[in-house]
Structure formats: C-alpha cells, structure tokens
Short mmCIF file of C-alpha atoms in Angstrom, two decimals:
data_model
loop_
_atom_site.label_atom_id
_atom_site.label_comp_id
_atom_site.label_asym_id
_atom_site.label_seq_id
_atom_site.Cartn_x
_atom_site.Cartn_y
_atom_site.Cartn_z
CA MET A 1 139.84 186.05 116.47
CA ILE A 2 138.80 188.27 113.64
CA PRO A 3 135.28 189.89 114.46
CA VAL A 4 133.29 189.97 111.23
CA GLN A 5 132.52 193.53 110.13
CA ALA A 6 129.23 195.05 108.88
CA VAL A 7 126.98 192.45 110.59
CA GLU A 8 125.85 194.27 113.82
CA GLY A 9 122.14 193.80 114.60
CA GLN A 10 121.68 191.32 111.82
CA THR A 11 120.48 187.59 112.24
CA ILE A 12 122.81 185.24 110.33
CA ALA A 13 122.53 181.53 110.01
CA VAL A 14 125.44 179.19 110.25
CA LEU A 15 125.18 175.82 108.60
CA GLY A 16 127.79 173.13 109.91
CA LEU A 17 129.30 173.21 113.29
CA GLY A 18 132.73 171.74 112.80
CA ARG A 19 135.86 173.77 113.64
CA SER A 20 135.25 176.31 110.96
CA GLY A 21 131.52 176.55 111.75
CA ARG A 22 131.88 177.13 115.42
CA ALA A 23 134.76 179.68 114.73
CA THR A 24 132.53 181.49 112.25
CA ALA A 25 129.67 181.64 114.89
CA ALA A 26 131.97 183.14 117.45
CA ALA A 27 133.33 185.76 115.01
CA LEU A 28 129.93 186.74 113.74
CA ALA A 29 128.81 187.19 117.49
CA ALA A 30 131.98 189.17 118.27
CA GLY A 31 130.83 191.56 115.19
CA GLY A 32 127.38 191.96 116.82
CA ALA A 33 125.38 189.53 114.98
CA GLN A 34 122.69 187.21 116.21
CA VAL A 35 123.55 183.74 115.21
CA VAL A 36 121.23 180.84 114.53
CA ALA A 37 122.93 177.59 113.71
CA TRP A 38 122.23 174.15 112.45
CA ASP A 39 124.14 170.93 111.94
CA ASP A 40 122.87 167.51 110.63
CA GLY A 41 124.63 165.73 113.31
CA ALA A 42 122.54 165.38 116.54
CA ASP A 43 125.72 165.06 118.76
CA THR A 44 127.26 168.06 117.11
CA ARG A 45 124.07 170.13 117.64
CA GLN A 46 123.92 169.16 121.27
CA ALA A 47 127.55 170.06 121.83
CA ALA A 48 127.15 173.46 120.28
CA GLU A 49 123.94 174.23 122.09
CA ALA A 50 125.86 173.39 125.38
CA GLU A 51 128.27 176.07 124.41
CA GLY A 52 125.45 178.56 124.06
CA LEU A 53 124.60 178.71 120.45
CA ARG A 54 120.93 179.02 119.37
CA ILE A 55 120.09 175.86 117.34
CA ALA A 56 117.16 175.82 114.84
CA ASP A 57 116.34 173.44 112.04
CA LEU A 58 117.34 175.51 108.84
CA THR A 59 115.46 173.14 106.48
CA ARG A 60 112.20 174.63 108.02
CA ASP A 61 110.75 177.85 106.66
CA ALA A 62 109.69 179.14 110.09
CA ASN A 63 113.33 179.24 111.27
CA TRP A 64 114.37 181.80 108.42
CA HIS A 65 112.42 184.83 109.76
CA GLY A 66 114.65 187.81 109.83
CA VAL A 67 117.90 185.84 108.62
CA THR A 68 119.93 188.11 106.21
CA ALA A 69 122.71 185.75 105.18
CA LEU A 70 123.66 181.99 105.44
CA ILE A 71 127.21 180.94 106.17
CA THR A 72 128.10 177.39 105.37
CA SER A 73 130.95 175.23 106.09
CA PRO A 74 133.03 174.21 103.15
CA GLY A 75 132.26 170.35 103.16
CA ILE A 76 128.60 170.89 102.63
CA PRO A 77 127.53 170.82 98.96
CA HIS A 78 125.88 173.96 97.76
CA LEU A 79 125.37 173.04 94.01
CA TYR A 80 126.70 169.52 92.97
CA PRO A 81 125.89 166.74 93.37
CA ALA A 82 122.90 168.37 95.01
CA PRO A 83 122.45 171.27 97.37
CA HIS A 84 122.00 170.81 101.06
CA PRO A 85 118.35 171.40 101.71
CA ALA A 86 119.25 174.36 103.92
CA ILE A 87 121.29 176.02 101.09
CA LEU A 88 118.43 175.37 98.68
CA LYS A 89 116.06 177.01 101.00
CA ALA A 90 118.22 180.14 101.29
CA CYS A 91 118.51 180.35 97.48
CA GLN A 92 114.72 180.08 97.19
CA LEU A 93 114.20 182.94 99.71
CA GLY A 94 116.84 185.02 98.16
CA ILE A 95 119.28 185.05 101.09
CA PRO A 96 122.71 185.30 100.19
CA VAL A 97 125.07 182.26 100.99
CA ASP A 98 128.75 182.80 101.96
CA ASN A 99 131.49 181.06 103.72
CA ASP A 100 134.13 181.98 106.38
CA ILE A 101 136.65 182.87 103.54
CA GLY A 102 134.22 185.41 102.25
CA LEU A 103 133.89 186.85 105.72
CA PHE A 104 137.44 186.98 106.39
CA PHE A 105 138.26 188.92 103.26
CA ARG A 106 135.68 191.59 104.01
CA SER A 107 136.80 191.81 107.72
CA TYR A 108 140.47 191.58 107.78
CA ALA A 109 141.24 195.18 106.99
CA THR A 110 140.38 197.61 109.79
CA GLU A 111 140.80 201.22 110.70
CA ASP A 112 143.82 200.30 112.62
CA TRP A 113 145.70 199.82 109.47
CA GLN A 114 145.93 203.46 108.89
CA GLY A 115 148.48 203.67 111.85
CA PHE A 116 150.71 200.95 110.33
CA ASP A 117 154.02 201.59 108.54
CA ARG A 118 153.70 198.61 106.36
CA THR A 119 150.22 197.49 105.12
CA PRO A 120 149.45 193.72 105.89
CA LYS A 121 149.18 191.44 103.07
CA VAL A 122 147.44 188.22 102.24
CA ILE A 123 148.91 185.39 100.12
CA ALA A 124 146.41 182.84 99.16
CA VAL A 125 147.37 179.41 97.68
CA THR A 126 145.14 177.03 95.74
CA GLY A 127 145.70 174.17 93.16
CA SER A 128 145.15 170.46 93.17
CA ASN A 129 148.47 169.12 94.67
CA GLY A 130 151.15 170.85 96.64
CA LYS A 131 149.06 173.69 98.00
CA SER A 132 149.66 172.56 101.72
CA THR A 133 153.41 172.36 101.12
CA VAL A 134 153.48 175.76 99.26
CA THR A 135 151.56 177.43 102.08
CA ALA A 136 153.67 176.01 104.88
CA LEU A 137 156.82 176.71 102.87
CA ILE A 138 155.91 180.31 102.30
CA HIS A 139 155.03 180.75 106.01
CA HIS A 140 158.40 179.14 107.08
CA ILE A 141 160.31 181.41 104.69
CA LEU A 142 158.55 184.63 106.12
CA GLN A 143 159.18 183.41 109.76
CA GLU A 144 162.85 182.78 108.97
CA ALA A 145 163.24 186.19 107.36
CA GLY A 146 161.71 187.79 110.51
CA ARG A 147 158.47 188.94 108.84
CA PRO A 148 155.31 188.80 111.12
CA THR A 149 153.19 186.05 109.73
CA GLN A 150 150.09 183.65 110.26
CA MET A 151 149.11 180.69 108.44
CA GLY A 152 145.56 179.38 108.05
CA GLY A 153 142.57 178.33 105.89
CA ASN A 154 142.51 174.71 104.94
CA ILE A 155 145.79 174.06 106.96
CA GLY A 156 146.38 175.05 110.44
CA THR A 157 144.03 177.77 112.01
CA GLY A 158 140.58 178.53 110.62
CA VAL A 159 140.69 181.95 108.94
CA LEU A 160 138.39 183.71 111.53
CA SER A 161 140.40 182.17 114.33
CA LEU A 162 143.53 184.04 113.21
CA GLU A 163 144.59 187.14 115.26
CA PRO A 164 143.93 190.58 113.99
CA ALA A 165 146.54 192.12 111.61
CA CYS A 166 149.71 193.68 113.01
CA ASP A 167 152.09 196.03 111.26
CA GLY A 168 153.63 194.51 108.12
CA GLU A 169 152.14 191.06 108.79
CA VAL A 170 151.73 188.56 105.93
CA VAL A 171 148.83 186.01 106.32
CA VAL A 172 149.37 182.85 104.26
CA LEU A 173 146.15 180.96 103.46
CA GLU A 174 145.64 177.54 101.90
CA LEU A 175 142.28 177.56 99.99
CA SER A 176 140.61 174.42 98.65
CA SER A 177 138.23 174.42 95.77
CA TYR A 178 135.33 174.02 98.13
CA GLN A 179 136.44 177.36 99.84
CA THR A 180 137.05 179.31 96.75
CA ASP A 181 133.98 178.08 94.89
CA LEU A 182 131.53 179.93 97.34
CA ALA A 183 133.32 182.86 98.86
CA ARG A 184 131.62 186.20 97.99
CA SER A 185 134.82 188.18 98.64
CA LEU A 186 138.28 187.02 97.34
CA THR A 187 140.79 189.60 97.60
CA PRO A 188 144.30 188.44 98.28
CA ASP A 189 147.37 190.68 97.46
CA VAL A 190 149.21 187.60 96.07
CA ALA A 191 147.29 184.53 94.62
CA VAL A 192 149.12 181.28 93.90
CA PHE A 193 147.89 178.43 91.62
CA THR A 194 150.07 175.38 91.80
CA ASN A 195 148.51 172.94 89.33
CA LEU A 196 145.39 171.15 88.31
CA SER A 197 144.49 167.47 88.01
CA PRO A 198 141.14 165.66 88.27
CA ASP A 199 139.72 165.80 91.83
CA HIS A 200 136.54 166.48 93.59
CA LEU A 201 134.63 166.11 90.10
CA ASP A 202 131.31 165.05 91.68
CA ARG A 203 131.36 168.36 93.94
CA HIS A 204 132.01 170.68 90.94
CA GLY A 205 130.08 168.94 88.19
CA GLY A 206 133.20 167.86 86.33
CA GLN A 207 136.55 169.23 85.51
CA GLY A 208 135.51 172.59 84.05
CA GLY A 209 133.58 173.34 87.19
CA TYR A 210 136.62 172.28 89.35
CA PHE A 211 138.86 174.64 87.50
CA ALA A 212 136.32 177.38 87.41
CA ALA A 213 136.27 177.09 91.30
CA LYS A 214 140.08 177.56 91.40
CA ARG A 215 139.92 180.40 88.93
CA ARG A 216 137.62 182.50 91.12
CA LEU A 217 140.61 183.28 93.39
CA PHE A 218 142.30 185.32 90.52
CA ALA A 219 139.08 186.49 88.70
CA GLU A 220 136.98 187.86 91.56
CA GLY A 221 139.44 189.96 93.45
CA GLY A 222 142.17 190.79 90.89
CA PRO A 223 145.36 190.23 93.06
CA ASP A 224 148.39 192.63 92.80
CA ARG A 225 150.39 189.44 91.81
CA ALA A 226 149.45 186.11 90.44
CA VAL A 227 151.98 183.27 90.77
CA ILE A 228 150.56 180.63 88.30
CA GLY A 229 151.86 177.08 87.52
CA VAL A 230 151.84 176.59 83.74
CA ASP A 231 152.68 172.94 83.36
CA GLU A 232 149.00 172.21 82.44
CA VAL A 233 146.85 173.83 79.87
CA GLU A 234 144.63 175.30 82.57
CA GLY A 235 147.52 177.14 84.06
CA MET A 236 148.69 178.51 80.78
CA PHE A 237 145.10 179.69 79.97
CA LEU A 238 144.77 181.42 83.43
CA ALA A 239 148.12 183.19 83.13
CA GLY A 240 147.11 184.46 79.71
CA GLN A 241 143.91 185.78 81.02
CA MET A 242 145.52 187.64 83.99
CA GLN A 243 148.15 189.38 81.79
CA MET A 244 147.68 192.58 79.78
CA GLY A 245 150.44 191.43 77.40
CA PRO A 246 153.84 189.60 77.31
CA ALA A 247 155.66 192.52 79.21
CA ASP A 248 153.08 192.47 82.14
CA ASP A 249 155.01 191.32 85.17
CA ARG A 250 152.10 191.08 87.40
CA VAL A 251 151.84 187.33 86.56
CA ILE A 252 154.79 185.11 87.81
CA ARG A 253 154.97 182.04 85.64
CA VAL A 254 156.12 178.86 87.37
CA SER A 255 157.12 175.37 86.00
CA SER A 256 159.01 172.32 86.81
CA GLY A 257 160.65 171.23 83.66
CA GLN A 258 160.12 174.00 81.29
CA LYS A 259 162.51 176.82 80.66
CA LEU A 260 160.63 180.08 80.95
CA ASP A 261 163.26 182.63 80.15
CA GLN A 262 161.09 184.66 77.73
CA ALA A 263 158.29 185.61 80.17
CA ALA A 264 158.18 189.01 81.87
CA TRP A 265 158.75 187.38 85.23
CA SER A 266 159.21 183.58 85.73
CA VAL A 267 160.50 181.01 88.14
CA PHE A 268 161.30 177.46 87.08
CA ALA A 269 163.13 174.45 87.97
CA ARG A 270 165.19 172.10 85.71
CA LYS A 271 167.52 169.27 86.60
CA GLY A 272 167.35 170.26 90.22
CA TYR A 273 168.03 173.98 89.87
CA LEU A 274 165.59 176.84 90.40
CA ALA A 275 166.01 179.84 88.23
CA GLU A 276 164.32 183.24 88.51
CA TYR A 277 164.09 185.31 85.33
CA ARG A 278 162.79 188.94 84.77
CA LYS A 279 162.64 190.62 81.42
CA GLY A 280 164.85 188.06 80.01
CA ARG A 281 167.58 188.24 82.55
CA GLN A 282 168.47 185.82 85.34
CA ALA A 283 167.79 187.37 88.79
CA GLY A 284 168.37 184.35 91.00
CA SER A 285 169.38 180.71 91.19
CA ILE A 286 169.07 177.96 93.86
CA ASP A 287 170.43 174.40 93.89
CA LEU A 288 167.50 172.30 95.01
CA ARG A 289 169.05 168.88 94.96
CA ALA A 290 170.47 168.92 98.63
CA ILE A 291 167.33 170.25 100.13
CA THR A 292 166.01 167.20 102.07
CA GLY A 293 162.66 168.68 102.77
CA LEU A 294 161.70 169.20 99.20
CA PRO A 295 162.54 165.81 97.33
CA GLY A 296 161.48 165.31 93.83
CA GLU A 297 160.32 167.30 90.82
CA HIS A 298 156.87 168.00 92.32
CA ASN A 299 158.52 169.68 95.35
CA HIS A 300 160.77 171.56 93.15
CA GLN A 301 157.63 172.99 91.63
CA ASN A 302 156.48 173.73 95.09
CA ALA A 303 159.66 175.45 95.79
CA CYS A 304 159.28 177.71 92.78
CA ALA A 305 155.84 178.69 93.60
CA ALA A 306 156.84 179.62 97.20
CA TYR A 307 159.95 181.43 95.96
CA ALA A 308 157.81 183.51 93.52
CA ALA A 309 155.26 184.37 96.21
CA CYS A 310 158.07 185.46 98.64
CA ARG A 311 159.72 187.59 96.03
CA ALA A 312 156.31 189.27 95.29
CA VAL A 313 156.27 190.45 98.89
CA GLY A 314 159.77 191.74 98.76
CA LEU A 315 162.09 188.96 100.11
CA ALA A 316 165.55 188.57 98.73
CA PRO A 317 166.59 185.43 96.88
CA ARG A 318 169.30 184.75 99.65
CA GLN A 319 166.65 184.93 102.35
CA ILE A 320 164.58 182.50 100.57
CA GLU A 321 167.52 179.99 99.89
CA ALA A 322 168.53 179.94 103.56
CA ALA A 323 164.97 179.16 104.62
CA PHE A 324 164.59 176.23 102.09
CA HIS A 325 167.45 174.50 103.86
CA SER A 326 165.69 174.68 107.33
CA PHE A 327 162.23 173.56 105.93
CA PRO A 328 161.40 170.22 107.64
CA GLY A 329 158.59 169.37 105.15
CA LEU A 330 155.12 168.41 105.91
CA PRO A 331 153.89 165.22 107.55
CA HIS A 332 152.45 162.59 105.11
CA ARG A 333 153.96 164.53 101.97
CA SER A 334 157.11 162.84 100.72
CA GLN A 335 158.14 162.65 104.52
CA THR A 336 161.19 160.65 105.17
CA VAL A 337 160.33 158.73 108.33
CA ALA A 338 163.56 156.64 108.82
CA GLU A 339 166.42 155.02 107.04
CA ILE A 340 166.94 151.33 108.32
CA GLY A 341 169.71 149.11 107.01
CA GLY A 342 170.15 151.60 103.94
CA VAL A 343 166.50 151.38 103.23
CA ARG A 344 164.49 154.73 103.13
CA TYR A 345 160.90 154.74 104.40
CA VAL A 346 158.83 157.55 102.88
CA ASN A 347 155.39 158.51 104.02
CA ASP A 348 153.25 160.23 101.23
CA SER A 349 149.81 159.29 102.43
CA LYS A 350 148.55 162.53 101.17
CA ALA A 351 149.16 161.14 97.64
CA THR A 352 145.37 160.41 97.56
CA ASN A 353 145.00 160.77 93.73
CA VAL A 354 147.08 159.44 90.59
CA ASP A 355 148.71 162.80 89.82
CA ALA A 356 150.11 163.02 93.38
CA ALA A 357 151.18 159.38 93.39
CA LEU A 358 152.95 159.84 89.97
CA LYS A 359 154.98 162.67 91.41
CA ALA A 360 155.93 160.68 94.43
CA LEU A 361 156.94 157.72 92.26
CA ASN A 362 159.11 159.95 89.97
CA ALA A 363 160.93 161.39 93.17
CA PHE A 364 162.67 157.95 93.93
CA GLU A 365 164.41 154.87 92.51
CA ARG A 366 164.03 151.17 93.27
CA ILE A 367 160.64 151.60 94.99
CA ARG A 368 158.86 149.05 97.21
CA TRP A 369 155.53 150.68 96.52
CA ILE A 370 152.51 150.59 99.02
CA ALA A 371 149.35 151.68 97.22
CA GLY A 372 145.54 151.27 97.46
CA GLY A 373 142.46 152.23 99.56
CA MET A 374 139.28 153.80 98.02
CA GLY A 375 140.52 154.21 94.38
CA LYS A 376 138.96 157.16 92.35
CA ASP A 377 137.47 157.21 88.83
CA GLY A 378 139.93 156.12 86.06
CA GLY A 379 142.02 153.74 88.15
CA ILE A 380 145.85 153.95 88.11
CA SER A 381 146.57 153.50 84.35
CA LEU A 382 148.18 156.96 84.17
CA LEU A 383 151.05 155.70 86.50
CA ALA A 384 152.37 153.42 83.78
CA PRO A 385 155.34 155.72 82.81
CA ALA A 386 156.64 155.58 86.54
CA LEU A 387 156.23 151.78 87.02
CA GLY A 388 159.73 151.03 85.92
CA ARG A 389 160.97 152.62 89.06
CA VAL A 390 158.85 150.03 91.09
CA ALA A 391 160.67 146.81 92.19
CA LYS A 392 157.37 145.59 93.62
CA ALA A 393 153.95 146.81 94.66
CA TYR A 394 152.12 145.95 97.95
CA LEU A 395 148.48 146.62 97.40
CA ILE A 396 146.03 147.25 100.22
CA GLY A 397 142.46 148.10 100.85
CA HIS A 398 139.15 148.14 98.73
CA SER A 399 140.96 148.66 95.34
CA ALA A 400 143.84 146.42 95.76
CA ARG A 401 142.64 143.85 93.05
CA ASP A 402 141.57 146.75 90.71
CA PHE A 403 144.98 148.20 90.93
CA ALA A 404 146.65 144.81 90.31
CA LEU A 405 145.00 144.62 86.97
CA GLN A 406 146.44 147.81 85.90
CA LEU A 407 150.09 147.14 86.95
CA GLY A 408 151.19 145.29 83.73
CA ASP A 409 154.39 143.42 84.24
CA THR A 410 155.23 145.01 87.56
CA PRO A 411 155.48 142.41 90.37
CA TYR A 412 153.01 142.84 93.03
CA GLU A 413 151.13 141.14 96.04
CA ILE A 414 147.79 141.64 97.58
CA ALA A 415 148.89 142.56 101.17
CA GLU A 416 145.33 143.78 102.13
CA THR A 417 146.45 145.73 105.32
CA LEU A 418 149.19 148.34 105.92
CA ASP A 419 150.70 146.20 108.61
CA GLN A 420 151.17 143.34 106.12
CA ALA A 421 152.46 145.60 103.38
CA VAL A 422 155.01 147.22 105.55
CA ALA A 423 156.13 143.84 107.03
CA HIS A 424 156.42 142.28 103.48
CA ALA A 425 158.12 145.39 101.84
CA SER A 426 160.77 145.74 104.63
CA ALA A 427 161.63 141.99 104.32
CA ASP A 428 162.08 142.22 100.63
CA ALA A 429 163.95 145.54 100.52
CA ALA A 430 167.56 145.83 100.08
CA SER A 431 169.99 148.60 100.85
CA GLY A 432 169.33 151.58 98.42
CA ASP A 433 165.52 150.71 98.07
CA THR A 434 162.73 153.12 99.10
CA VAL A 435 159.66 151.80 100.72
CA LEU A 436 157.09 154.36 99.66
CA LEU A 437 153.56 154.79 101.05
CA ALA A 438 151.83 156.80 98.11
CA PRO A 439 148.47 155.23 98.01
CA ALA A 440 146.91 156.86 94.74
CA ALA A 441 143.56 156.46 96.65
CA ALA A 442 141.45 157.76 99.45
CA SER A 443 141.79 156.18 102.90
CA PHE A 444 138.20 155.83 103.88
CA ASP A 445 137.90 152.02 103.43
CA GLN A 446 140.22 151.55 106.27
CA TYR A 447 141.08 154.94 108.01
CA PRO A 448 139.03 158.13 108.92
CA ASN A 449 141.48 160.31 106.79
CA PHE A 450 144.97 160.24 105.06
CA GLU A 451 146.53 161.54 108.31
CA LYS A 452 145.56 158.50 110.34
CA ARG A 453 146.80 156.25 107.45
CA GLY A 454 150.25 157.99 107.46
CA GLU A 455 150.55 157.99 111.20
CA HIS A 456 149.83 154.30 111.16
CA PHE A 457 152.58 153.78 108.67
CA MET A 458 154.93 155.86 110.66
CA GLU A 459 154.21 153.76 113.76
CA LEU A 460 154.97 150.52 111.85
CA VAL A 461 158.31 152.03 110.61
CA GLU A 462 159.37 153.11 114.12
CA ALA A 463 158.61 149.69 115.23
CA LEU A 464 160.96 148.22 112.60
CA ALA A 465 163.66 150.69 113.68
CA GLY A 466 163.22 149.27 117.27
#
C-alpha cells in the first residue's frame, strides 16, 4: 500500500466503494486521515461498514462538516452527462474533488528516495485502443530486462494498492480517460498516447472533451518524455504542442504505416518491421511478423509505443526485441485460443468499438466473424473497407439486426447467441479460416463485461477441441 501524504488529521470523503474506493480509503487512513465514505449501493455500503468504514450519506449537507476533500471512483460521473449529487454538493461547498490517481502522484515519492542509487520512474499509458496491451508489454519487457517494476491503474492492481517504490523501480500505469479527466496531479516521467477514436462521448460531452481528458496527462505534469501515436490528427496536434521545435527529441512519435524518418525521435512499423530513427539515422530495427503475441498492424503500433517507452527509460533494442518474443499477449485482445483442423480461433472480445474491430479484421484473412452486442452510436458502417476479408458474419445480441443492415453484400446470419455463432462458424469453416470474435459492441445485453463474453467464447472453443 502507498499511504497518502499530507492528509494527517484531515477528514476526507470517499465516494464509491468498489475496488479502487476501498483501497483509497485504506491508503488515506494509513496516511492519518479520518475517512467518511458513501456508495449508492446498499449492499456495498453494508460490506464496507462491516470492514470498519464510517458510512455517511454525502448527498446531505450535514455530513460535510469538516470535510476537506472528496475522492471519487472513476466510474462516477463528475460533469457529463450529469454530476453525481455528492460531487455537485462538493463543488457547491468549494471542496476539491480528486481521485486515486491524483493521490498516487502526490504520494509516490518519499524521503526514502534520497537513499536510492536510481530514482524510480512512472510510465503512464492512455489512449482509446491498445493501452492495456501497451501497458502489459512495457511491464513484461522491464521484467525480462531485470528491472524492478509494478503494473497498475486501469489494469491489474489499483494504484494505491501498489507497494512503495524500491531503488530503480519503474511503475507502469494504464490510465483511462475517466482517470485522467479528474486527477489533480499527473506527473509521470514518461507519458504514452496510443491513439484516439470515438468512445465514452456521453461521459465527456463529445469527442473534444474526450480528447481533452487524454491530453491532461501531458499538459498537467509535463513528462520528461512523451510517446505519442500520430496516426490521427489529435495525436499529431498533441505532438506538436509538446515539442519546442523539430529538433526537440523529448517527443517520440509513433506510427503504424507512416515512415517517420525526419522526426527528432520516432518509432514506426511498416510491412511488419519496426524501425527506430533518431535525428535522421536508424537506431534499431525488429521484424515483428513472427511475434505471435502481437498479430496485426494495430499490435505493431502497440509494439512501437512500448518499444519507445522502454527506450525512454534506458533499455537497449536487443533487450526489447528478446522480450517481444516471449510476450504471451493479453486475454481477450487478439488472443489465439486454439487451432482446430487448420482453423484458427481468435478471442478479441475487447474490441468493443468500431475502431478496435476494424484493426482486428485487418489482422486476418478469410474470417468467420462473430459480432454484435450493445452497438454504439454510428453502427458499423466504418468497417466497410475490411469486409472483403469476411467470408461470413455471425451476428449476436441486441444489435444483430442493425449490424446486418450495414454489411452490404457480405454473407451473414443472425445467430442470436454466442453458442450458436461459434457452432455455426466452426461448422462452416475450412482449413485456413479464422473464427474471430471481434464484436464491435459492448457486452452488456448478454454479459456483465467483455471478459465474461471472451471467457464464454474460449469455453466454447475448448469444447470443440475436445
């Protein structure tokens, strides 16, 4: 646990008592604060009270007496589409609102660091797609290189549940827009922006607000190095804002598809090869085509971002390349589950939006595509360029019929459930085909989350394998 600093003797309110909320309450108490907590769920409140937390309804004025700050969980809206009543109350009373990410950045460095030979560092990763893979890949590379490292944030361990820093450690954090939007302190040593595509627009009041939430990771703290994907206009704009001029190598530009040999420092992938350029000269190259844990152009972009972040903390190209080959990939993200009779089964349940699904479709040929669920605004019309790779679509869930109307001449069937989709796709598939779960939709119509959907797919494939 990382005790929160500069809170001793204060009364601090915590809103939301899920995993991060309970960890936040414990870290505040460890720092000497008096904690008052609230959650909208009666069962959650009861469980927290049984653990010794003081529960008080934060929508009532009487319970704010003496409170100096409100710490809220990331899933609770603080502005759009409407602020939670307790957050609105804090704003009306002039009480600052923060989250666990802000507490982490102001509490991670301690006096103990003066005795370290190598100062600990924080790498923070944000973006629309690929940030979990990039975070896990950086962490894996650091482990393989023998560097002390921890991973947390939106993946793995909550930030305040991490262990205090040790000499030379690198903490790797995945940060969602919900987390970066509100944190009052954001000071990573290396900040990574993977890409941007429309997502969570209701929470951020539109695409501009969504980008602004991501941009705060770079604008608020001024990282020593910024690794920025420039395949969208927002990334190009952000890179330009962070650089003092063309020769400023504090920004490492990253691309999958563009040759970036004129930038001060860049890492890009083309035709399956990663290349690093510094001041117009090639400094490293890796053949990505045989790395099974990173299939497709979208994972080549992830590899470039992870490579750049690891170079920024002093790792050598050969160390990074060796670790690439041992990276197993993440569950539910272009994860090869099995190969049965020459048919490859791939679980990309995390492809919950059109941009992620497009990248998954572009990674394979002769696809038996399982898609559907709770579709998002705009449908799947933007997937048209990749539909030539689809032999047949098997549509499930709430949006199955809406998706069918946007498939053009692509063969399809309404399978309704994942069980039927897997059964029918496997029956139709021939050697060389790929049965791909890349839903382009949320899971909430049939599953509590994308993980459960992916796990069900894996169970069905394993049953096929016998």
